């Protein structure tokens, strides 16, 4: 079955530690995205990548970093510089950047930092 | 800038009631429009989409029509079920310099038996 996997589903970290969230897709999609969702709020774009070895900042990139070394993988690192890292993180992908195509979402990772 | 506005939730309906969730948008160009649904603790799933004016998207009994004259994309269902309880997001997608998808804040729906 094609889809997007995110692991782990729940992640707990101590303040001051960096943590990397995994996102893998086997849909052969070129574009991948990371969103953050806070309780009762919509999605905010962190980073996106349109092709391998290229990525751009979204609206709230501060305190986050990404890499796109393979088409299938787009890991997100939440660094200690992110002031409020506790949130639900969603990875998405789409065929291309063109507007007719929808995004496909992974199941999400809930990160709790204490 | 481009934006999406949705009706405030939460919305609570009895089973078999008629559902409308309003969505209006502001866009400088000609977007594609989407409705996504999120069940508790899960990611978003595409519910339906429309890519041009007067298109009607439909899926699982839900419908929405792309109304360019009123810049709206309201979600409707004739008879809701308990299993429809979820958060619904309206979204638009423009072909901009970085292909941004703009999501509304979401509308929470609870259907009671």
Short mmCIF file of C-alpha atoms in Angstrom, two decimals:
data_model
loop_
_atom_site.label_atom_id
_atom_site.label_comp_id
_atom_site.label_asym_id
_atom_site.label_seq_id
_atom_site.Cartn_x
_atom_site.Cartn_y
_atom_site.Cartn_z
CA UNK A 1 0.00 0.00 0.00
CA UNK A 2 1.27 3.45 -0.90
CA UNK A 3 1.30 6.11 1.72
CA UNK A 4 3.18 8.26 4.16
CA UNK A 5 4.59 6.93 7.39
CA UNK A 6 5.64 9.00 10.34
CA UNK A 7 7.40 7.62 13.33
CA UNK A 8 7.08 7.49 16.18
CA UNK A 9 3.44 8.33 16.88
CA UNK A 10 4.31 9.74 20.31
CA UNK A 11 7.65 11.26 21.27
CA UNK A 12 8.80 12.62 24.59
CA UNK A 13 11.92 14.71 25.11
CA UNK A 14 13.54 16.83 27.75
CA UNK A 15 13.92 20.53 27.15
CA UNK A 16 17.23 21.41 25.53
CA UNK A 17 17.47 18.24 23.45
CA UNK A 18 17.24 18.09 19.70
CA UNK A 19 14.80 15.55 18.30
CA UNK A 20 14.29 14.24 14.76
CA UNK A 21 10.90 13.24 13.39
CA UNK A 22 10.79 10.74 10.58
CA UNK A 23 8.68 11.04 7.42
CA UNK A 24 8.81 8.50 4.60
CA UNK A 25 6.62 8.23 1.51
CA UNK A 26 6.38 5.57 -1.17
CA UNK A 27 4.01 7.50 -3.42
CA UNK A 28 6.82 8.71 -5.70
CA UNK A 29 5.82 12.27 -4.92
CA UNK A 30 8.23 15.10 -5.66
CA UNK A 31 6.98 17.60 -3.08
CA UNK A 32 7.00 17.10 0.68
CA UNK A 33 5.90 19.34 3.53
CA UNK A 34 6.01 19.67 7.31
CA UNK A 35 3.19 21.28 9.26
CA UNK A 36 2.67 22.02 12.89
CA UNK A 37 -0.77 21.80 14.50
CA UNK A 38 -1.57 23.18 17.93
CA UNK A 39 -4.77 22.33 19.84
CA UNK A 40 -7.83 23.88 18.26
CA UNK A 41 -5.81 25.51 15.52
CA UNK A 42 -5.18 25.04 11.87
CA UNK A 43 -1.99 23.94 10.20
CA UNK A 44 1.10 26.09 9.94
CA UNK A 45 3.79 25.37 7.37
CA UNK A 46 7.28 24.76 8.76
CA UNK A 47 9.31 23.68 5.73
CA UNK A 48 8.63 22.31 2.28
CA UNK A 49 10.68 20.64 -0.43
CA UNK A 50 9.84 20.51 -4.11
CA UNK A 51 12.72 18.27 -5.20
CA UNK A 52 15.59 16.31 -3.72
CA UNK A 53 18.39 18.40 -2.19
CA UNK A 54 16.21 21.49 -2.13
CA UNK A 55 13.93 22.91 0.55
CA UNK A 56 12.45 26.24 1.59
CA UNK A 57 11.30 27.79 4.84
CA UNK A 58 7.63 28.07 5.54
CA UNK A 59 5.88 30.44 7.89
CA UNK A 60 7.36 29.17 11.16
CA UNK A 61 10.78 27.70 10.32
CA UNK A 62 12.67 29.18 13.26
CA UNK A 63 13.99 26.46 15.56
CA UNK A 64 13.51 23.70 12.97
CA UNK A 65 15.73 22.13 10.32
CA UNK A 66 15.17 19.61 7.53
CA UNK A 67 17.02 17.62 4.91
CA UNK A 68 15.94 16.03 1.64
CA UNK A 69 18.68 13.64 0.57
CA UNK A 70 16.27 11.10 -0.88
CA UNK A 71 13.00 11.54 -2.68
CA UNK A 72 11.23 9.27 -0.20
CA UNK A 73 12.43 10.89 3.01
CA UNK A 74 12.03 14.33 4.60
CA UNK A 75 13.08 14.26 8.27
CA UNK A 76 12.39 17.22 10.54
CA UNK A 77 14.68 18.15 13.41
CA UNK A 78 13.21 20.15 16.25
CA UNK A 79 16.13 21.96 17.82
CA UNK A 80 16.55 23.34 21.31
CA UNK A 81 16.10 26.80 19.81
CA UNK A 82 12.39 26.14 19.20
CA UNK A 83 10.68 27.88 22.11
CA UNK A 84 7.41 25.92 22.14
CA UNK A 85 8.10 22.55 20.54
CA UNK A 86 5.21 20.62 22.09
CA UNK A 87 2.73 20.09 19.25
CA UNK A 88 1.32 17.66 16.72
CA UNK A 89 3.54 17.44 13.63
CA UNK A 90 2.16 16.42 10.25
CA UNK A 91 4.12 15.45 7.18
CA UNK A 92 2.53 15.65 3.74
CA UNK A 93 3.44 15.06 0.13
CA UNK A 94 2.02 15.80 -3.30
CA UNK A 95 2.76 14.74 -6.84
CA UNK A 96 4.05 18.10 -7.96
CA UNK A 97 3.77 21.72 -7.06
CA UNK A 98 0.87 22.31 -9.42
CA UNK A 99 -2.33 23.51 -7.87
CA UNK A 100 -4.71 20.76 -9.01
CA UNK A 101 -3.04 18.13 -6.93
CA UNK A 102 -4.00 17.50 -3.33
CA UNK A 103 -1.65 16.78 -0.48
CA UNK A 104 -1.50 13.40 1.20
CA UNK A 105 -0.87 13.39 4.94
CA UNK A 106 0.85 11.03 7.30
CA UNK A 107 -0.70 10.00 10.64
CA UNK A 108 1.30 12.59 12.58
CA UNK A 109 3.76 12.59 15.47
CA UNK A 110 2.76 14.08 18.80
CA UNK A 111 5.85 15.62 20.41
CA UNK A 112 5.88 16.49 24.10
CA UNK A 113 8.82 18.39 25.53
CA UNK A 114 9.11 18.82 29.28
CA UNK B 1 -2.90 38.09 1.31
CA UNK B 2 -4.62 34.83 0.45
CA UNK B 3 -6.76 33.40 3.24
CA UNK B 4 -9.50 30.94 4.14
CA UNK B 5 -12.29 31.60 6.61
CA UNK B 6 -14.46 28.89 8.10
CA UNK B 7 -17.46 29.03 10.37
CA UNK B 8 -16.67 28.84 14.05
CA UNK B 9 -17.15 25.56 15.81
CA UNK B 10 -17.80 23.36 17.54
CA UNK B 11 -20.88 22.22 15.66
CA UNK B 12 -23.11 19.66 17.34
CA UNK B 13 -25.81 17.87 15.35
CA UNK B 14 -28.14 14.97 15.90
CA UNK B 15 -27.74 11.92 13.70
CA UNK B 16 -29.46 12.30 10.31
CA UNK B 17 -29.45 16.10 10.51
CA UNK B 18 -28.38 18.27 7.56
CA UNK B 19 -24.84 19.65 7.72
CA UNK B 20 -23.45 22.87 6.30
CA UNK B 21 -19.97 24.14 7.11
CA UNK B 22 -19.30 27.51 5.52
CA UNK B 23 -15.99 28.30 3.85
CA UNK B 24 -15.04 31.50 2.07
CA UNK B 25 -11.70 32.46 0.63
CA UNK B 26 -9.65 35.41 -0.48
CA UNK B 27 -7.19 34.85 -3.28
CA UNK B 28 -5.37 37.02 -5.76
CA UNK B 29 -5.48 34.34 -8.41
CA UNK B 30 -7.54 31.31 -9.31
CA UNK B 31 -7.07 28.63 -6.66
CA UNK B 32 -7.99 25.00 -6.36
CA UNK B 33 -10.18 24.31 -3.32
CA UNK B 34 -10.18 21.35 -0.97
CA UNK B 35 -11.95 19.94 2.06
CA UNK B 36 -9.92 17.74 4.38
CA UNK B 37 -11.16 15.76 7.38
CA UNK B 38 -9.19 14.90 10.50
CA UNK B 39 -10.35 12.20 12.89
CA UNK B 40 -9.08 12.35 16.49
CA UNK B 41 -5.36 11.70 16.79
CA UNK B 42 -4.88 11.19 13.06
CA UNK B 43 -3.56 13.05 10.05
CA UNK B 44 -5.70 14.82 7.49
CA UNK B 45 -7.50 12.98 4.71
CA UNK B 46 -8.72 14.56 1.52
CA UNK B 47 -12.51 14.58 1.49
CA UNK B 48 -13.17 16.32 -1.82
CA UNK B 49 -11.81 18.95 -4.15
CA UNK B 50 -12.72 21.33 -6.97
CA UNK B 51 -10.30 22.92 -9.37
CA UNK B 52 -12.42 25.43 -11.29
CA UNK B 53 -15.51 27.55 -10.95
CA UNK B 54 -18.84 25.69 -10.74
CA UNK B 55 -17.10 22.36 -10.17
CA UNK B 56 -18.81 20.21 -7.57
CA UNK B 57 -16.67 17.93 -5.47
CA UNK B 58 -18.36 14.98 -3.79
CA UNK B 59 -17.38 12.01 -1.65
CA UNK B 60 -19.03 9.83 1.01
CA UNK B 61 -22.26 11.87 0.81
CA UNK B 62 -20.44 15.19 1.26
CA UNK B 63 -20.62 17.85 -1.45
CA UNK B 64 -19.15 21.30 -2.07
CA UNK B 65 -19.47 23.61 -5.08
CA UNK B 66 -16.79 26.07 -6.14
CA UNK B 67 -18.57 29.45 -6.30
CA UNK B 68 -16.28 32.05 -7.81
CA UNK B 69 -18.85 34.85 -7.63
CA UNK B 70 -19.20 34.47 -3.87
CA UNK B 71 -15.66 33.08 -3.29
CA UNK B 72 -17.16 30.23 -1.35
CA UNK B 73 -16.83 26.45 -1.05
CA UNK B 74 -19.40 25.38 1.55
CA UNK B 75 -19.45 21.75 2.68
CA UNK B 76 -22.82 19.99 2.88
CA UNK B 77 -24.17 16.58 3.76
CA UNK B 78 -27.80 15.62 3.76
CA UNK B 79 -27.77 13.20 6.67
CA UNK B 80 -24.84 13.02 9.07
CA UNK B 81 -23.78 9.95 11.03
CA UNK B 82 -21.96 9.57 14.32
CA UNK B 83 -18.93 8.42 12.33
CA UNK B 84 -18.75 11.87 10.67
CA UNK B 85 -17.60 13.39 13.96
CA UNK B 86 -14.26 14.98 13.15
CA UNK B 87 -12.56 18.27 12.37
CA UNK B 88 -13.08 19.62 8.85
CA UNK B 89 -10.56 21.90 7.14
CA UNK B 90 -11.17 24.01 4.08
CA UNK B 91 -8.04 24.78 2.06
CA UNK B 92 -6.92 26.54 -1.07
CA UNK B 93 -3.88 26.03 -3.20
CA UNK B 94 -2.28 28.65 -5.44
CA UNK B 95 0.52 28.30 -7.90
CA UNK B 96 2.74 30.88 -6.24
CA UNK B 97 6.46 31.09 -6.10
CA UNK B 98 6.49 28.32 -3.54
CA UNK B 99 3.20 26.54 -3.97
CA UNK B 100 1.64 27.33 -0.63
CA UNK B 101 -1.48 25.57 0.62
CA UNK B 102 -3.56 27.74 2.92
CA UNK B 103 -5.76 26.02 5.47
CA UNK B 104 -8.70 27.38 7.36
CA UNK B 105 -8.72 27.01 11.17
CA UNK B 106 -10.91 23.91 11.06
CA UNK B 107 -14.46 23.28 12.23
CA UNK B 108 -15.10 20.60 14.81
CA UNK B 109 -18.24 18.52 14.24
CA UNK B 110 -19.84 16.27 16.84
CA UNK B 111 -22.76 14.08 15.83
CA UNK B 112 -24.81 12.64 18.67
CA UNK B 113 -27.08 9.59 18.38
#
